Amino acid sequence: MTTAKRDTYTPETLLSVAVQVFNERGYDGTSMEHLSKAAGISKSSIYHHVAGKEELLRRAVSRALDGLFAILDEEHARVGPAADRLEHVVRRMVEVLITELPYVTLLLRVRGNTGTERWALERRRDFDHRVADLLKAAAAEGDIRGDVEVRLATRLVFGMVNSIVEWYRPDSRGASEREVSEAVVRLVFSGLRAH
Amino acid sequence: MTTAKRDTYTPETLLSVAVQVFNERGYDGTSMEHLSKAAGISKSSIYHHVAGKEELLRRAVSRALDGLFAILDEEHARVGPAADRLEHVVRRMVEVLITELPYVTLLLRVRGNTGTERWALERRRDFDHRVADLLKAAAAEGDIRGDVEVRLATRLVFGMVNSIVEWYRPDSRGASEREVSEAVVRLVFSGLRAH
């Protein structure tokens, strides 16, 4: 049942409702009916803003991907020893993940059933490769240990960073964005052991 | 449609079929019909072995949990400086995760909709706390850095370890179980930077 709420959505605010529903029900399990109920406006009102749910998915994962790729263009990601650039990228990845939490969460859950999902997976892989290349460069410069294979190290670092979407809640009284990014950088680069 | 396959299952072999189906379709999305089709035996044959799908879930997650808890009883997890015991536990967690890959995968995906799922989540939390206690003890002994909060560090380490279920495939030509556990221990305890 659709309530009589007036459609005051912009594409941006409608997107935030859609992302929440996608994350709760899964993209595959979400119908235009679900979106219409969650937004409180009719399906035709939604179609006034977007062509369909795949467009909403594309906009949502684009927001996450644009945030991640923008990191690579930052000065500290482009200039200096590769290990320092890598450290900057890891820190900023955590920050973007937390700032864009619902969007990155959705991106990480994409399966690959539609063209948009496959495109998103492809872009994620591109990003992973860019980070792996930095790790490789840092190893070549002798600043990163040589006894952990680059692809494996990349996977494990992404595993740690991406796991944040499973427990981080912005309203929690737990760690702040800054504490989390600092903790990740410390663990990833220097490890748990006291020196 | 159920094929006429003779029921030669033991509770153990039936379990491995069930776990595969649970991991593919999700526990909620799996019916006795799905299990019957995947096993190639009738539903009543399945009921000959188990009371229902919740018993299969309980057996499956028990196998993962028993494997994890058994680590804590090993000598190297009980004797010595806490940091060394922690290192042993992290290494063995990776090994158990890989040895019992489908069972741990299922455990990590449990949501909490049924009594069995809530019980499994509770046991997972217990295990996490036991590991967090080790970390705390190691910090108190001065062997673990004091500038990363224990709960946060525990979450991040579990994040890295648990992420392995997302990409590790036993038939892959990638890293072996030993290489993965060694890489995790190196990264978690000493980090990426060359010393």
Short mmCIF file of C-alpha atoms in Angstrom, two decimals:
data_model
loop_
_atom_site.label_atom_id
_atom_site.label_comp_id
_atom_site.label_asym_id
_atom_site.label_seq_id
_atom_site.Cartn_x
_atom_site.Cartn_y
_atom_site.Cartn_z
CA MET A 1 0.00 0.00 0.00
CA THR A 2 1.39 3.34 -1.01
CA THR A 3 0.79 6.25 1.29
CA ALA A 4 -0.22 9.58 -0.16
CA LYS A 5 3.11 11.27 0.57
CA ARG A 6 3.88 14.07 -1.85
CA ASP A 7 6.87 13.37 -4.06
CA THR A 8 9.49 15.79 -2.79
CA TYR A 9 12.38 13.52 -3.72
CA THR A 10 15.40 14.51 -5.68
CA PRO A 11 17.34 11.74 -7.47
CA GLU A 12 19.83 12.03 -4.59
CA THR A 13 17.40 11.58 -1.70
CA LEU A 14 15.52 8.83 -3.53
CA LEU A 15 18.86 7.07 -3.95
CA SER A 16 19.50 7.00 -0.21
CA VAL A 17 16.14 5.28 0.37
CA ALA A 18 16.81 2.79 -2.41
CA VAL A 19 20.27 1.90 -1.11
CA GLN A 20 18.84 1.17 2.31
CA VAL A 21 16.24 -1.18 0.81
CA PHE A 22 18.82 -2.86 -1.44
CA ASN A 23 21.06 -3.48 1.57
CA GLU A 24 18.21 -4.89 3.64
CA ARG A 25 16.55 -7.12 1.03
CA GLY A 26 19.40 -7.66 -1.40
CA TYR A 27 19.26 -6.10 -4.88
CA ASP A 28 17.71 -9.22 -6.43
CA GLY A 29 15.07 -9.38 -3.72
CA THR A 30 14.00 -5.74 -4.17
CA SER A 31 11.05 -4.89 -6.44
CA MET A 32 9.83 -1.46 -7.56
CA GLU A 33 6.92 -2.17 -5.20
CA HIS A 34 9.34 -2.40 -2.25
CA LEU A 35 11.01 0.84 -3.30
CA SER A 36 7.67 2.56 -3.69
CA LYS A 37 6.59 1.46 -0.19
CA ALA A 38 9.87 2.48 1.42
CA ALA A 39 9.86 5.89 -0.25
CA GLY A 40 6.16 6.39 0.39
CA ILE A 41 5.50 7.50 -3.18
CA SER A 42 3.93 5.73 -6.15
CA LYS A 43 5.90 3.65 -8.61
CA SER A 44 5.12 6.13 -11.38
CA SER A 45 6.63 8.88 -9.21
CA ILE A 46 9.79 6.81 -8.98
CA TYR A 47 9.81 6.34 -12.75
CA HIS A 48 9.64 10.12 -12.97
CA HIS A 49 13.13 10.19 -11.41
CA VAL A 50 14.78 7.06 -12.78
CA ALA A 51 14.30 4.47 -15.50
CA GLY A 52 14.11 1.62 -12.98
CA LYS A 53 15.86 -0.13 -10.14
CA GLU A 54 18.95 -0.91 -12.21
CA GLU A 55 19.54 2.81 -12.70
CA LEU A 56 19.31 3.28 -8.93
CA LEU A 57 21.84 0.49 -8.46
CA ARG A 58 24.14 2.06 -11.01
CA ARG A 59 23.97 5.47 -9.36
CA ALA A 60 24.52 3.94 -5.92
CA VAL A 61 27.57 1.83 -6.78
CA SER A 62 28.94 4.69 -8.90
CA ARG A 63 28.93 6.88 -5.83
CA ALA A 64 30.99 4.29 -3.95
CA LEU A 65 33.34 3.65 -6.88
CA ASP A 66 33.83 7.36 -7.64
CA GLY A 67 34.74 7.91 -4.00
CA LEU A 68 37.30 5.11 -4.09
CA PHE A 69 38.85 6.03 -7.45
CA ALA A 70 39.10 9.70 -6.44
CA ILE A 71 41.56 8.59 -3.74
CA LEU A 72 44.03 7.52 -6.41
CA ASP A 73 44.06 11.06 -7.84
CA GLU A 74 44.94 12.68 -4.53
CA GLU A 75 48.43 14.15 -4.33
CA HIS A 76 49.60 11.80 -1.56
CA ALA A 77 48.52 8.84 -3.68
CA ARG A 78 50.54 10.09 -6.65
CA VAL A 79 53.72 11.58 -5.22
CA GLY A 80 56.37 10.00 -3.01
CA PRO A 81 57.64 6.53 -2.14
CA ALA A 82 55.13 3.81 -3.07
CA ALA A 83 54.83 2.58 0.55
CA ASP A 84 53.75 6.06 1.69
CA ARG A 85 51.32 6.34 -1.21
CA LEU A 86 49.93 2.93 -0.30
CA GLU A 87 49.53 4.00 3.32
CA HIS A 88 47.63 7.09 2.21
CA VAL A 89 45.36 5.00 -0.02
CA VAL A 90 44.58 2.47 2.74
CA ARG A 91 43.78 5.24 5.22
CA ARG A 92 41.54 7.03 2.73
CA MET A 93 39.83 3.76 1.72
CA VAL A 94 38.70 3.33 5.32
CA GLU A 95 37.52 6.94 5.44
CA VAL A 96 35.56 6.66 2.18
CA LEU A 97 34.09 3.34 3.30
CA ILE A 98 32.81 4.94 6.50
CA THR A 99 31.65 8.20 4.88
CA GLU A 100 29.82 6.31 2.14
CA LEU A 101 28.95 3.29 4.29
CA PRO A 102 25.61 2.22 2.72
CA TYR A 103 26.93 2.76 -0.81
CA VAL A 104 30.15 0.81 -0.27
CA THR A 105 28.20 -1.91 1.57
CA LEU A 106 26.00 -2.30 -1.51
CA LEU A 107 29.04 -2.31 -3.81
CA LEU A 108 30.66 -5.10 -1.78
CA ARG A 109 27.49 -7.21 -2.00
CA VAL A 110 27.07 -6.95 -5.77
CA ARG A 111 26.83 -10.42 -7.31
CA GLY A 112 27.02 -10.05 -11.07
CA ASN A 113 23.53 -11.06 -12.26
CA THR A 114 22.89 -7.91 -14.32
CA GLY A 115 24.98 -5.79 -16.67
CA THR A 116 25.29 -3.08 -14.05
CA GLU A 117 26.48 -5.57 -11.43
CA ARG A 118 29.08 -7.03 -13.78
CA TRP A 119 30.26 -3.52 -14.63
CA ALA A 120 30.57 -2.73 -10.90
CA LEU A 121 32.54 -5.93 -10.26
CA GLU A 122 34.84 -5.03 -13.15
CA ARG A 123 35.47 -1.55 -11.71
CA ARG A 124 36.10 -3.05 -8.25
CA ARG A 125 38.69 -5.36 -9.79
CA ASP A 126 40.31 -2.38 -11.51
CA PHE A 127 40.58 -0.61 -8.18
CA ASP A 128 42.01 -3.72 -6.49
CA HIS A 129 44.61 -3.98 -9.25
CA ARG A 130 45.61 -0.35 -8.79
CA VAL A 131 46.20 -1.01 -5.09
CA ALA A 132 48.05 -4.24 -5.83
CA ASP A 133 50.30 -2.30 -8.24
CA LEU A 134 51.17 0.14 -5.47
CA LEU A 135 52.02 -2.78 -3.19
CA LYS A 136 54.20 -4.26 -5.91
CA ALA A 137 55.99 -0.93 -6.41
CA ALA A 138 56.56 -0.59 -2.65
CA ALA A 139 58.01 -4.11 -2.54
CA ALA A 140 60.30 -3.26 -5.48
CA GLU A 141 61.48 -0.17 -3.59
CA GLY A 142 62.29 -2.42 -0.62
CA ASP A 143 59.86 -0.77 1.78
CA ILE A 144 57.36 -3.63 1.90
CA ARG A 145 58.32 -7.12 3.07
CA GLY A 146 59.06 -9.51 0.24
CA ASP A 147 57.92 -12.70 1.98
CA VAL A 148 54.18 -12.24 1.47
CA GLU A 149 52.97 -12.63 -2.09
CA VAL A 150 51.49 -9.37 -3.45
CA ARG A 151 48.13 -10.76 -4.57
CA LEU A 152 47.64 -12.55 -1.26
CA ALA A 153 48.63 -9.47 0.74
CA THR A 154 46.24 -7.32 -1.30
CA ARG A 155 43.37 -9.73 -0.64
CA LEU A 156 44.06 -9.83 3.08
CA VAL A 157 44.32 -6.04 3.37
CA PHE A 158 41.06 -5.59 1.44
CA GLY A 159 39.57 -8.30 3.68
CA MET A 160 40.39 -6.31 6.78
CA VAL A 161 39.26 -2.97 5.34
CA ASN A 162 36.05 -4.27 3.76
CA SER A 163 35.04 -6.14 6.93
CA ILE A 164 34.37 -2.73 8.50
CA VAL A 165 30.99 -2.57 6.72
CA GLU A 166 29.92 -5.59 8.80
CA TRP A 167 30.14 -3.87 12.16
CA TYR A 168 30.71 -0.12 11.82
CA ARG A 169 27.64 1.92 12.69
CA PRO A 170 27.85 5.72 12.52
CA ASP A 171 25.56 6.11 15.54
CA SER A 172 27.47 3.61 17.66
CA ARG A 173 29.38 4.86 20.67
CA GLY A 174 32.33 2.85 19.41
CA ALA A 175 35.39 4.00 17.51
CA SER A 176 35.29 7.15 15.38
CA GLU A 177 36.13 7.20 11.69
CA ARG A 178 39.56 8.56 12.55
CA GLU A 179 40.26 5.89 15.19
CA VAL A 180 39.28 3.13 12.77
CA SER A 181 41.40 4.43 9.89
CA GLU A 182 44.35 4.95 12.23
CA ALA A 183 43.97 1.43 13.67
CA VAL A 184 43.84 -0.12 10.20
CA VAL A 185 46.95 1.75 9.07
CA ARG A 186 48.83 0.71 12.20
CA LEU A 187 47.87 -2.95 11.90
CA VAL A 188 48.37 -3.21 8.15
CA PHE A 189 51.77 -1.53 8.11
CA SER A 190 53.31 -2.35 11.48
CA GLY A 191 51.24 -5.22 12.87
CA LEU A 192 50.12 -6.01 16.40
CA ARG A 193 53.48 -6.74 18.03
CA ALA A 194 55.05 -4.02 20.12
CA HIS A 195 58.43 -3.00 18.76
CA MET B 1 11.73 -34.15 -9.28
CA THR B 2 13.58 -36.68 -7.17
CA THR B 3 15.71 -39.22 -8.94
CA ALA B 4 15.60 -42.85 -7.86
CA LYS B 5 19.06 -42.81 -6.29
CA ARG B 6 19.38 -45.30 -3.45
CA ASP B 7 19.89 -43.70 -0.08
CA THR B 8 23.46 -44.55 0.79
CA TYR B 9 23.95 -41.42 2.84
CA THR B 10 25.36 -41.28 6.33
CA PRO B 11 24.48 -38.25 8.47
CA GLU B 12 28.00 -37.03 7.64
CA THR B 13 27.79 -37.23 3.85
CA LEU B 14 24.26 -35.85 3.83
CA LEU B 15 25.59 -32.92 5.83
CA SER B 16 28.17 -32.03 3.20
CA VAL B 17 25.44 -31.87 0.53
CA ALA B 18 23.23 -29.75 2.79
CA VAL B 19 26.01 -27.30 3.62
CA GLN B 20 26.69 -26.75 -0.07
CA VAL B 21 23.02 -25.99 -0.71
CA PHE B 22 22.79 -23.70 2.34
CA ASN B 23 25.82 -21.76 1.13
CA GLU B 24 24.43 -21.41 -2.39
CA ARG B 25 20.82 -20.51 -1.58
CA GLY B 26 21.17 -19.18 1.94
CA TYR B 27 19.73 -21.12 4.87
CA ASP B 28 16.41 -19.22 4.76
CA GLY B 29 16.08 -19.82 1.04
CA THR B 30 16.62 -23.59 1.30
CA SER B 31 13.63 -25.93 1.54
CA MET B 32 13.58 -29.69 2.24
CA GLU B 33 12.63 -29.95 -1.43
CA HIS B 34 15.92 -28.29 -2.43
CA LEU B 35 17.86 -30.61 -0.14
CA SER B 36 16.05 -33.64 -1.51
CA LYS B 37 16.84 -32.61 -5.10
CA ALA B 38 20.49 -31.89 -4.35
CA ALA B 39 20.97 -35.18 -2.50
CA GLY B 40 19.00 -37.12 -5.09
CA ILE B 41 16.94 -38.91 -2.43
CA SER B 42 13.38 -38.41 -1.23
CA LYS B 43 12.42 -36.06 1.57
CA SER B 44 11.34 -39.02 3.70
CA SER B 45 14.82 -40.52 3.27
CA ILE B 46 16.27 -37.28 4.58
CA TYR B 47 13.88 -37.41 7.54
CA HIS B 48 15.25 -40.87 8.18
CA HIS B 49 18.61 -39.23 8.97
CA VAL B 50 17.64 -35.92 10.56
CA ALA B 51 14.62 -34.20 12.09
CA GLY B 52 14.74 -31.38 9.54
CA LYS B 53 16.85 -28.65 8.02
CA GLU B 54 17.47 -26.94 11.34
CA GLU B 55 19.19 -30.09 12.63
CA LEU B 56 21.40 -30.07 9.54
CA LEU B 57 22.25 -26.44 10.22
CA ARG B 58 23.04 -27.22 13.84
CA ARG B 59 25.33 -30.09 12.89
CA ALA B 60 27.05 -28.01 10.24
CA VAL B 61 27.77 -24.96 12.36
CA SER B 62 28.73 -27.23 15.28
CA ARG B 63 31.41 -28.74 13.14
CA ALA B 64 32.85 -25.27 12.44
CA LEU B 65 32.51 -24.12 16.05
CA ASP B 66 33.99 -27.33 17.48
CA GLY B 67 36.96 -26.92 15.17
CA LEU B 68 37.50 -23.34 16.31
CA PHE B 69 37.02 -23.99 20.03
CA ALA B 70 39.34 -27.02 19.91
CA ILE B 71 42.15 -24.59 19.00
CA LEU B 72 41.86 -22.97 22.41
CA ASP B 73 42.58 -26.33 24.10
CA GLU B 74 45.78 -26.93 22.17
CA GLU B 75 48.96 -26.70 24.22
CA HIS B 76 50.37 -23.71 22.33
CA ALA B 77 47.14 -21.84 23.00
CA ARG B 78 47.36 -22.52 26.73
CA VAL B 79 51.05 -22.29 27.62
CA GLY B 80 53.50 -19.43 27.16
CA PRO B 81 53.39 -15.66 26.69
CA ALA B 82 49.94 -14.43 25.60
CA ALA B 83 51.31 -12.94 22.36
CA ASP B 84 52.69 -16.34 21.31
CA ARG B 85 49.45 -18.07 22.26
CA LEU B 86 47.55 -15.47 20.23
CA GLU B 87 49.83 -16.06 17.27
CA HIS B 88 49.17 -19.79 17.50
CA VAL B 89 45.41 -19.22 17.68
CA VAL B 90 45.38 -16.89 14.66
CA ARG B 91 47.44 -19.34 12.61
CA ARG B 92 45.21 -22.26 13.56
CA MET B 93 42.03 -20.23 12.91
CA VAL B 94 43.15 -19.79 9.31
CA GLU B 95 43.94 -23.51 9.05
CA VAL B 96 40.57 -24.56 10.49
CA LEU B 97 38.79 -22.06 8.28
CA ILE B 98 40.43 -23.57 5.19
CA THR B 99 40.06 -27.21 6.29
CA GLU B 100 36.40 -26.71 7.17
CA LEU B 101 35.77 -24.06 4.49
CA PRO B 102 32.08 -24.75 3.68
CA TYR B 103 31.19 -25.19 7.36
CA VAL B 104 32.91 -21.99 8.49
CA THR B 105 31.45 -20.13 5.49
CA LEU B 106 27.98 -21.17 6.63
CA LEU B 107 28.76 -20.19 10.22
CA LEU B 108 29.87 -16.72 9.13
CA ARG B 109 26.65 -16.21 7.16
CA VAL B 110 24.28 -17.17 9.96
CA ARG B 111 21.76 -14.37 10.57
CA GLY B 112 19.87 -15.20 13.76
CA ASN B 113 16.33 -15.93 12.53
CA THR B 114 16.02 -19.31 14.27
CA GLY B 115 17.02 -20.65 17.68
CA THR B 116 19.91 -22.57 16.15
CA GLU B 117 21.18 -19.48 14.38
CA ARG B 118 21.00 -17.39 17.55
CA TRP B 119 22.83 -20.15 19.42
CA ALA B 120 25.53 -20.18 16.74
CA LEU B 121 25.93 -16.40 16.89
CA GLU B 122 26.23 -16.63 20.66
CA ARG B 123 28.98 -19.26 20.40
CA ARG B 124 30.78 -17.16 17.77
CA ARG B 125 30.70 -14.22 20.14
CA ASP B 126 32.12 -16.44 22.91
CA PHE B 127 34.97 -17.42 20.65
CA ASP B 128 35.62 -13.80 19.67
CA HIS B 129 35.74 -12.86 23.35
CA ARG B 130 38.24 -15.60 24.10
CA VAL B 131 40.51 -14.25 21.37
CA ALA B 132 39.98 -10.66 22.56
CA ASP B 133 40.99 -11.80 26.08
CA LEU B 134 44.22 -13.20 24.70
CA LEU B 135 44.90 -9.91 22.94
CA LYS B 136 44.22 -8.04 26.17
CA ALA B 137 46.59 -10.33 28.09
CA ALA B 138 49.29 -9.85 25.45
CA ALA B 139 48.88 -6.08 25.68
CA ALA B 140 49.13 -6.29 29.49
CA GLU B 141 52.36 -8.26 29.09
CA GLY B 142 53.67 -5.48 26.87
CA ASP B 143 54.09 -7.62 23.76
CA ILE B 144 51.21 -6.12 21.82
CA ARG B 145 51.03 -2.44 20.93
CA GLY B 146 48.91 -0.39 23.28
CA ASP B 147 47.77 2.23 20.76
CA VAL B 148 45.06 0.15 19.07
CA GLU B 149 41.98 -0.52 21.19
CA VAL B 150 41.56 -4.27 21.90
CA ARG B 151 37.99 -4.63 20.65
CA LEU B 152 38.81 -2.75 17.45
CA ALA B 153 41.96 -4.80 16.86
CA THR B 154 40.02 -8.03 17.44
CA ARG B 155 37.38 -7.01 14.91
CA LEU B 156 39.97 -6.09 12.30
CA VAL B 157 41.94 -9.31 12.76
CA PHE B 158 38.75 -11.38 12.48
CA GLY B 159 37.84 -9.28 9.46
CA MET B 160 41.06 -10.25 7.72
CA VAL B 161 40.86 -13.93 8.71
CA ASN B 162 37.16 -14.36 7.92
CA SER B 163 37.51 -12.67 4.53
CA ILE B 164 39.39 -15.75 3.38
CA VAL B 165 36.08 -17.61 2.87
CA GLU B 166 35.26 -15.06 0.15
CA TRP B 167 38.09 -16.02 -2.18
CA TYR B 168 39.90 -19.17 -1.03
CA ARG B 169 39.12 -22.17 -3.20
CA PRO B 170 40.80 -25.50 -2.40
CA ASP B 171 41.12 -26.42 -6.08
CA SER B 172 42.58 -23.05 -7.05
CA ARG B 173 46.18 -22.90 -8.18
CA GLY B 174 46.65 -20.04 -5.77
CA ALA B 175 48.16 -20.04 -2.32
CA SER B 176 48.21 -23.20 -0.20
CA GLU B 177 46.69 -23.42 3.27
CA ARG B 178 50.17 -23.04 4.75
CA GLU B 179 51.03 -19.97 2.66
CA VAL B 180 47.79 -18.29 3.62
CA SER B 181 48.14 -18.96 7.37
CA GLU B 182 51.78 -17.82 7.26
CA ALA B 183 50.83 -14.63 5.37
CA VAL B 184 48.07 -13.81 7.85
CA VAL B 185 50.39 -14.31 10.85
CA ARG B 186 53.07 -12.13 9.27
CA LEU B 187 50.67 -9.31 8.41
CA VAL B 188 48.73 -9.41 11.67
CA PHE B 189 51.79 -9.47 13.91
CA SER B 190 54.47 -7.59 11.97
CA GLY B 191 52.60 -5.72 9.25
CA LEU B 192 53.52 -4.97 5.66
CA ARG B 193 56.48 -2.66 6.17
CA ALA B 194 59.95 -4.10 5.79
CA HIS B 195 61.98 -3.76 8.97
#
